[in-house]
CSV table of C-alpha atoms and ligand atoms in Angstrom, one decimal:
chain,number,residue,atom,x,y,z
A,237,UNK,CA,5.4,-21.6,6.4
A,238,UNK,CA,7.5,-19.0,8.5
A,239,UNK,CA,5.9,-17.9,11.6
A,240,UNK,CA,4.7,-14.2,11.8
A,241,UNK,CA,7.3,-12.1,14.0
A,242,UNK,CA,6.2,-11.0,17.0
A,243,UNK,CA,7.0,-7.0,17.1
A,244,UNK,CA,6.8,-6.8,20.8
A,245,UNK,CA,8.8,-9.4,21.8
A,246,UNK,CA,12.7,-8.2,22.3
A,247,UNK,CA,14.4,-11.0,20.7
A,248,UNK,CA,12.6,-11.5,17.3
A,249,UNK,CA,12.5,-7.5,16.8
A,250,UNK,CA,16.3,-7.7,16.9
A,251,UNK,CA,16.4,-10.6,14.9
A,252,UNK,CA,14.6,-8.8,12.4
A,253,UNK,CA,16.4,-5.5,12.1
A,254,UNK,CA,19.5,-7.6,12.5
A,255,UNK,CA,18.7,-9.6,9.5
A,256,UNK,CA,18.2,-6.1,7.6
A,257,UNK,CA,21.3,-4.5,8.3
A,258,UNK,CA,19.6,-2.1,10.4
A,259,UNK,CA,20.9,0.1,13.3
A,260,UNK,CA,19.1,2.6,15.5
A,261,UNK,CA,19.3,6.4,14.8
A,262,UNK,CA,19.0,8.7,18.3
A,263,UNK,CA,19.1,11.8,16.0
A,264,UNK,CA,15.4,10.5,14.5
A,265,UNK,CA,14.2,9.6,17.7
A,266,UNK,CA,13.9,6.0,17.1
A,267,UNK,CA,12.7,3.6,20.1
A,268,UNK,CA,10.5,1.2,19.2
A,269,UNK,CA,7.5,-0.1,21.5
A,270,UNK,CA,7.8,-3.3,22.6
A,271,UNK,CA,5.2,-3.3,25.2
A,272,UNK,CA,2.0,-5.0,24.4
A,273,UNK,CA,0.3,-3.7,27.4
A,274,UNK,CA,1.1,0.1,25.9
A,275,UNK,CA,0.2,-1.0,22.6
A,276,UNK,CA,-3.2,-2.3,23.4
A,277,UNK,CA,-3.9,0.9,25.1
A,278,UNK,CA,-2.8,3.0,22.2
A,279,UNK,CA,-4.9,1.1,20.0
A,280,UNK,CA,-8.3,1.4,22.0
A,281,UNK,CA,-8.0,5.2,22.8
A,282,UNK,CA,-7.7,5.8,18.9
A,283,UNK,CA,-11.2,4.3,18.8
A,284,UNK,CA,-10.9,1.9,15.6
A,285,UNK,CA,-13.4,1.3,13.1
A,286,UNK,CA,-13.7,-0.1,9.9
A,287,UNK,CA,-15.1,2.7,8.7
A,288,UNK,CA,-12.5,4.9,9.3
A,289,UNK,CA,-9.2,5.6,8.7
A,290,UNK,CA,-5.8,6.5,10.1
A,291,UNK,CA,-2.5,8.3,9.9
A,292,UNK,CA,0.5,7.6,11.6
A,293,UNK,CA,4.1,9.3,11.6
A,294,UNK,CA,6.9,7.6,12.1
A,295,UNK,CA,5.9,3.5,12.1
A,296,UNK,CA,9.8,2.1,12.6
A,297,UNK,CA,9.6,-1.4,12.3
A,298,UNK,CA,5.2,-1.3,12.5
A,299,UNK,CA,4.7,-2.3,15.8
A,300,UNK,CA,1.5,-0.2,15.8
A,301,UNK,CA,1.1,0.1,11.9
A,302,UNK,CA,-0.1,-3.5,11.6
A,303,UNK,CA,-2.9,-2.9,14.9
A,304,UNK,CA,-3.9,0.3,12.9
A,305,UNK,CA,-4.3,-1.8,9.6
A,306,UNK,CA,-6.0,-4.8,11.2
A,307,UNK,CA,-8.5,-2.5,12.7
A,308,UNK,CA,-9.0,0.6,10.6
A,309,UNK,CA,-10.7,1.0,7.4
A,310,UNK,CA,-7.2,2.1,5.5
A,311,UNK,CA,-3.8,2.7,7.3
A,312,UNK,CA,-1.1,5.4,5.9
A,313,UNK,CA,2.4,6.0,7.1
A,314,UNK,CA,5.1,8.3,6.6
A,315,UNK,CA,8.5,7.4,7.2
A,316,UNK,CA,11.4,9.1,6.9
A,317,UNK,CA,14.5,7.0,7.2
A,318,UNK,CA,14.9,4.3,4.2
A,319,UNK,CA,16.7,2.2,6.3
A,320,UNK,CA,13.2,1.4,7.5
A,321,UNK,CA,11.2,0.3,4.1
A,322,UNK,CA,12.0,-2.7,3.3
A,323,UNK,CA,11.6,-4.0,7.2
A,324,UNK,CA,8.0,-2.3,6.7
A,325,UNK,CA,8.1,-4.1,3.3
A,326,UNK,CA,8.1,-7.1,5.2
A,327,UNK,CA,6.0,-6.3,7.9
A,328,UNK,CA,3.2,-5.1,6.6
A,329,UNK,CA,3.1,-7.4,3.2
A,330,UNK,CA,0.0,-9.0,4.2
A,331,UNK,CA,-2.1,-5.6,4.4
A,332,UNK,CA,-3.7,-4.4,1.4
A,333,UNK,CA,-5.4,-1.4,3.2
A,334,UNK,CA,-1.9,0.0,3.7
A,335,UNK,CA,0.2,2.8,1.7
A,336,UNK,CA,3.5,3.1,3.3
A,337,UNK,CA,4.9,7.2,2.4
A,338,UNK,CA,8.4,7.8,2.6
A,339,UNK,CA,9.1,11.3,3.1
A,340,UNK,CA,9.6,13.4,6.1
A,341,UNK,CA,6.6,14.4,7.3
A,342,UNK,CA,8.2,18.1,7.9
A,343,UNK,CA,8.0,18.1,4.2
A,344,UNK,CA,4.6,16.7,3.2
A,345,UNK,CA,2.0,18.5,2.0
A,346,UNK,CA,-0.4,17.0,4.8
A,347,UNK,CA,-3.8,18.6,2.9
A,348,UNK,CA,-2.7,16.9,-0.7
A,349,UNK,CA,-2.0,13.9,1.2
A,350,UNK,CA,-4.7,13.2,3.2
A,351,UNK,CA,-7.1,14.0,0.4
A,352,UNK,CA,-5.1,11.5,-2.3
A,353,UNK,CA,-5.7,8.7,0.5
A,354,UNK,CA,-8.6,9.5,2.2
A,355,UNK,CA,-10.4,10.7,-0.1
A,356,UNK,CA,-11.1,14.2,2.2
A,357,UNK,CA,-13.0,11.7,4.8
A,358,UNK,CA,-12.5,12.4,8.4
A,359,UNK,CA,-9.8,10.1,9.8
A,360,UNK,CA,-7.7,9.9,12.9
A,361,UNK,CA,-3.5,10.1,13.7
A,362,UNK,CA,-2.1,7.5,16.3
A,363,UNK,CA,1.8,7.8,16.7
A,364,UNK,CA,4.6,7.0,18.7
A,365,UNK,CA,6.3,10.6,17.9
A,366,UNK,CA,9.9,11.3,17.3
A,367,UNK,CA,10.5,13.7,20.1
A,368,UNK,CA,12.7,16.0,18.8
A,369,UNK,CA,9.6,17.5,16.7
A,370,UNK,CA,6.7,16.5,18.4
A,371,UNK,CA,5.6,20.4,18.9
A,372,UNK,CA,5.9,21.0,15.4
A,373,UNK,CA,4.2,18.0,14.2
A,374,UNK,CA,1.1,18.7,16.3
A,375,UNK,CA,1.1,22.0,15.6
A,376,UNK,CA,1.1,21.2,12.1
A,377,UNK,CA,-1.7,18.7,12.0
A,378,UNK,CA,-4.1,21.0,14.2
A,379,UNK,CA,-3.3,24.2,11.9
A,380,UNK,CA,-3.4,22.6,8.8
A,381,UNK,CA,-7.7,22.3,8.7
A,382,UNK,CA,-7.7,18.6,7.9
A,383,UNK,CA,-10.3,16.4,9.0
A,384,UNK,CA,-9.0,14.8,11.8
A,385,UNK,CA,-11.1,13.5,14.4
A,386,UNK,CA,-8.4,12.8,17.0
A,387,UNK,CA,-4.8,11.7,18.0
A,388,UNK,CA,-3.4,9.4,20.1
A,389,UNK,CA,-0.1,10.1,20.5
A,390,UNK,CA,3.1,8.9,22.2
A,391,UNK,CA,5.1,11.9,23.7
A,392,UNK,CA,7.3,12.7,26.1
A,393,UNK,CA,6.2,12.7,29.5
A,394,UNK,CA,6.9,17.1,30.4
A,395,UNK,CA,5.0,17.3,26.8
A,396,UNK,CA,1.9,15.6,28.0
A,397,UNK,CA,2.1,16.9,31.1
A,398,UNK,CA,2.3,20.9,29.6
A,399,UNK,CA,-0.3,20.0,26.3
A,400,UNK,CA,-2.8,19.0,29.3
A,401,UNK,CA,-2.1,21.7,31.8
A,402,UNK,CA,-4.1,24.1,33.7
A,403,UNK,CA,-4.0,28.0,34.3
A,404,UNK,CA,-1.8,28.6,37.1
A,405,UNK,CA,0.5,25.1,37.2
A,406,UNK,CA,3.9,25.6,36.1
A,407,UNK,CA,3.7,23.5,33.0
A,408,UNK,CA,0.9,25.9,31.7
A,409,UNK,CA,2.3,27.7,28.8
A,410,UNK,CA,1.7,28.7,24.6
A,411,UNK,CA,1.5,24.7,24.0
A,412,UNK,CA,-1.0,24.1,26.9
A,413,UNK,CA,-3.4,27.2,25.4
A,414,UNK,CA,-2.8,25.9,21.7
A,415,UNK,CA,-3.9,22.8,22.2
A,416,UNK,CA,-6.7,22.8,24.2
A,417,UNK,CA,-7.7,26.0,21.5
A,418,UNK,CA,-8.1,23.2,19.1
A,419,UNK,CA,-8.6,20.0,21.1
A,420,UNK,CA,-9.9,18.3,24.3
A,421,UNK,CA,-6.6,16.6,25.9
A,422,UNK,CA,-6.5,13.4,28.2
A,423,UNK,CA,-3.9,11.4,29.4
A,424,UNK,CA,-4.0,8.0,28.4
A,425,UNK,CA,-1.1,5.7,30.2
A,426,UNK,CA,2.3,6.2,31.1
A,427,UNK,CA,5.0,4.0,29.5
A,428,UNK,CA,8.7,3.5,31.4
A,429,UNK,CA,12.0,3.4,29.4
A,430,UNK,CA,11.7,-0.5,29.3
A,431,UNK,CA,8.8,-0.2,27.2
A,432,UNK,CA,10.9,0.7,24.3
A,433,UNK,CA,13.9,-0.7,22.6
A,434,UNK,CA,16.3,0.9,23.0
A,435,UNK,CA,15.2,2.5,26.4
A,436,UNK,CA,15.0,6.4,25.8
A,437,UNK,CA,16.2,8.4,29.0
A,438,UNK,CA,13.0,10.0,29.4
A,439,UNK,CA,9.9,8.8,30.9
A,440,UNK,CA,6.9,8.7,27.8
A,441,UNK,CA,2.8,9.2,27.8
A,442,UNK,CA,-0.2,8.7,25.5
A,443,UNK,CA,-2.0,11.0,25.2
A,444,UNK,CA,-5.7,11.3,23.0
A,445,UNK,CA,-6.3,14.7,22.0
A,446,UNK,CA,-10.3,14.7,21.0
A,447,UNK,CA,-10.4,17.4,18.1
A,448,UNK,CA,-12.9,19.9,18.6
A,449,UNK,CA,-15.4,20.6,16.1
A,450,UNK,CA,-15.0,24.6,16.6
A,451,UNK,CA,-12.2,25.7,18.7
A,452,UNK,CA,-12.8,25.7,22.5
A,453,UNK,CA,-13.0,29.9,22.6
A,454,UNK,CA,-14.5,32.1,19.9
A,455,UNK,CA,-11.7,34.8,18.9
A,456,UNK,CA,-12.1,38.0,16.7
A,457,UNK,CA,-8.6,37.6,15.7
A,458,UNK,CA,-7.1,34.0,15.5
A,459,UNK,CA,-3.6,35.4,14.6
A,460,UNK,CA,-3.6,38.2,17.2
A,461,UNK,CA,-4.8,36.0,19.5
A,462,UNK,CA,-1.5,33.3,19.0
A,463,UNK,CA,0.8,36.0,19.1
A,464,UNK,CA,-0.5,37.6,22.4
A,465,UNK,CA,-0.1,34.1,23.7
A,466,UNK,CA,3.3,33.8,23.0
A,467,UNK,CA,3.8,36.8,24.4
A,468,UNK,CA,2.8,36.5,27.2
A,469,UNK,CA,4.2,33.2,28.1
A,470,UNK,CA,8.0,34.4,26.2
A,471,UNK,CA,9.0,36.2,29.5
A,472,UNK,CA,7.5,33.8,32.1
A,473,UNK,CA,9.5,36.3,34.7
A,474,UNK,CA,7.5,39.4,33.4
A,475,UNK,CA,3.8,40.4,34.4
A,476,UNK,CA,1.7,40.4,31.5
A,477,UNK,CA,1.3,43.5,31.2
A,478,UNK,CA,5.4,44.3,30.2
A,479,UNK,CA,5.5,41.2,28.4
A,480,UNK,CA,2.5,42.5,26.0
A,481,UNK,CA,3.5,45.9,25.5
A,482,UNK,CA,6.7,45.0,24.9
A,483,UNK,CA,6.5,42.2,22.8
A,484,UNK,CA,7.8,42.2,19.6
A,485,UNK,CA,4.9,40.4,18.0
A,486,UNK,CA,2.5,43.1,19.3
A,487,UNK,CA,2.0,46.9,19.1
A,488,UNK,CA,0.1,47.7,21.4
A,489,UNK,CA,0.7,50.7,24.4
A,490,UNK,CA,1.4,49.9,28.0
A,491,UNK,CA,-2.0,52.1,28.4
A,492,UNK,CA,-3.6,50.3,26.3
A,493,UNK,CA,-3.3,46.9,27.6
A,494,UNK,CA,-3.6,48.6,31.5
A,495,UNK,CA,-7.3,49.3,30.2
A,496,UNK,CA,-7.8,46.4,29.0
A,497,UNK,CA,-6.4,44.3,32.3
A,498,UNK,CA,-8.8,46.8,34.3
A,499,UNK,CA,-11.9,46.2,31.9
A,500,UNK,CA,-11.2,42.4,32.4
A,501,UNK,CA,-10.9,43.1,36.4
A,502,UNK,CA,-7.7,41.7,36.5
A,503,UNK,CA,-4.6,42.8,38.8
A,504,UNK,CA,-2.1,45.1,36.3
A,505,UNK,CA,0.7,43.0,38.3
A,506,UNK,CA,-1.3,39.5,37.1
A,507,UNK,CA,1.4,36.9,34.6
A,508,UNK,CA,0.2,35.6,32.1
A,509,UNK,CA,0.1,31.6,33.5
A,510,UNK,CA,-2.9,32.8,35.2
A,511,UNK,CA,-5.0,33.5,32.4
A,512,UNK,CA,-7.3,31.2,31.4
A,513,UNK,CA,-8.3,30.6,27.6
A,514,UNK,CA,-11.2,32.7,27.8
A,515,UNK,CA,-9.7,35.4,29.4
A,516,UNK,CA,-6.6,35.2,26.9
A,517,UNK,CA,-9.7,35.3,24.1
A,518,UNK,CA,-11.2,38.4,26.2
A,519,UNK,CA,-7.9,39.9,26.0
A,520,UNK,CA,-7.1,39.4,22.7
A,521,UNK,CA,-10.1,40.8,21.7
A,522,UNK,CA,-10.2,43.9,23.6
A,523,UNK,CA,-6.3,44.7,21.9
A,524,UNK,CA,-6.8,43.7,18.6
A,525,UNK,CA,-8.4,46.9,17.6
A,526,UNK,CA,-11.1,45.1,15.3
B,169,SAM,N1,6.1,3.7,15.6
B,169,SAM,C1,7.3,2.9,15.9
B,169,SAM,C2,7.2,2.2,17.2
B,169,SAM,O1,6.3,2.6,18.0
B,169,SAM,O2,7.9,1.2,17.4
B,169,SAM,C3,8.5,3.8,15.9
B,169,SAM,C4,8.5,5.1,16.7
B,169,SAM,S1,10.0,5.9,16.9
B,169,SAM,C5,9.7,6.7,18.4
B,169,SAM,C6,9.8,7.3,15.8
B,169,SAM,C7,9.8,7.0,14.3
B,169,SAM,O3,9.7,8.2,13.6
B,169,SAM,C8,11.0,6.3,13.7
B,169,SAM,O4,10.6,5.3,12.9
B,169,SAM,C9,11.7,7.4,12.9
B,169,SAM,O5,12.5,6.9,11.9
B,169,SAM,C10,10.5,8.2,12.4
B,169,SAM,N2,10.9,9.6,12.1
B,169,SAM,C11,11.8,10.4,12.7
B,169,SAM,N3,11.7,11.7,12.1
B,169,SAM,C12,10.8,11.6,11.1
B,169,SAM,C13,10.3,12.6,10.2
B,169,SAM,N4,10.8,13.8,10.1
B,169,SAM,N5,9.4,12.2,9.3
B,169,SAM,C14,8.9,10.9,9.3
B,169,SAM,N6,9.3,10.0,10.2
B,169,SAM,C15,10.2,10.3,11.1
């Protein structure tokens, strides 16, 4: 009987994907982990159970698809590039409680989906992302209203670094205040270009994002309140109060929002990377004119 490949080890990876025909694409973001260290610590902060289920995006050869298989209730992936199925074929043949999806996950109807496979039960995402939409993959999965419980995700290191930040650090900005609206961040590990093959030329993190079961600040407005953010983070030179009355999302007078700062206490030369979430809620609120 053939020996099972080791994913993580360099030399039978390439063996693999040699034997396939198959060559790296940069332009989907493909480095695959070959760190069991990383893995392992993937694997524990997505909190497995056999009761519940998981979603990844993007498994590449299934490095991590066949932890999230062996120690999840059901495992789902979506891949897009077809150069990849029949390695995952392979890899994953001996997993029953696994549907492999080959789409791009731009495209999926992530509601439909997750409801046809998980039948509407809460279940968790664990990914090493393709970087060149991480924002919009997140983004997607927290405003889509699906059950998820959390994510464990591989990102780029300045992502991490800006989805965890705090009011008044320079890597506080719109991502920092959407995600923490919907989730509680914390940084899992760091992993080095040689953790991948090939080596990326960026530095990576995991990072869990604990879904929260109401978001972290109560908003009249949840749309108002998204586009006064990006408002007020689009002209990072600007106080807040230009950037807000003259944002193009907005209507609102510079009078208006001058009250508003003064209501709030807040210096009418404050910038917006000194707002808190609270205070971006108290804001929004007070301009919404509900
Ligand atoms: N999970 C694997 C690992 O850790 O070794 C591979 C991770 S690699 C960073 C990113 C994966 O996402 C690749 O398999 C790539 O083909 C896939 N991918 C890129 N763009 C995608 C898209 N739009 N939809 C689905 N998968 C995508």
């Amino acid at each position: 009987m053939q020996h099972a490949i080791h994913l993580t080890h360099p030399s039978e990876l390439k063996a693999l994907l040699q034997r396939h025909g198959f060559s790296f694409s940069k332009s989907l973001g493909q480095n695959f982990l070959i760190d069991e260290g990383v893995l392992s610590r993937i694997v524990e902060a997505a909190n497995p159970s056999q009761d519940t289920c998981a979603l990844e995006i993007g498994p590449g050869a299934g490095t991590l698809t066949q932890q999230l298989a062996k120690n999840f209730k059901k495992a789902v992936a979506i891949e897009i590039d077809s150069a990849l199925i029949p390695i995952l074929e392979e890899t994953m043949a001996e997993f029953e409680n696994f549907t492999l999806i080959h789409k791009d996950v731009m495209e999926v109807e992530l509601k439909a989906l997750t409801e046809q496979e998980f039948g509407g039960a809460p279940f968790c995402v664990a990914a090493n992302l393709p970087y060149y939409i991480t924002t919009p993959i997140v983004m997607n999965l927290l405003e889509s209203h699906l059950p998820v419980t959390d994510m464990t995700l591989m990102v780029q290191k300045e992502v991490a670094e800006r989805m965890a930040a705090m009011p008044g650090s320079k890597n506080y900005g719109a991502l920092s205040v959407a995600v923490q609206y919907y989730t509680q961040p914390s940084i899992v590990c760091k992993a080095e270009p040689h953790c991948f093959l090939p080596q990326p030329k960026v530095a990576s993190t995991v990072i869990h994002l604990k879904v929260l079961s109401q978001p972290s600040v109560s908003v009249k407005d949840e749309k108002h309140f998204f586009k006064l953010v990006k408002s007020a983070f689009g002209q990072r030179r600007k106080t807040l109060l230009n950037a807000l009355s003259k944002s193009p999302y907005l209507s609102v007078e510079k009078e208006k929002v001058e009250s508003a700062l003064a209501q709030m206490n807040l210096d009418s030369a404050i910038r917006g990377e000194r707002l808190s979430l609270e205070e971006f809620a108290r804001l929004s609120d007070l301009l919404c004119g509900i």
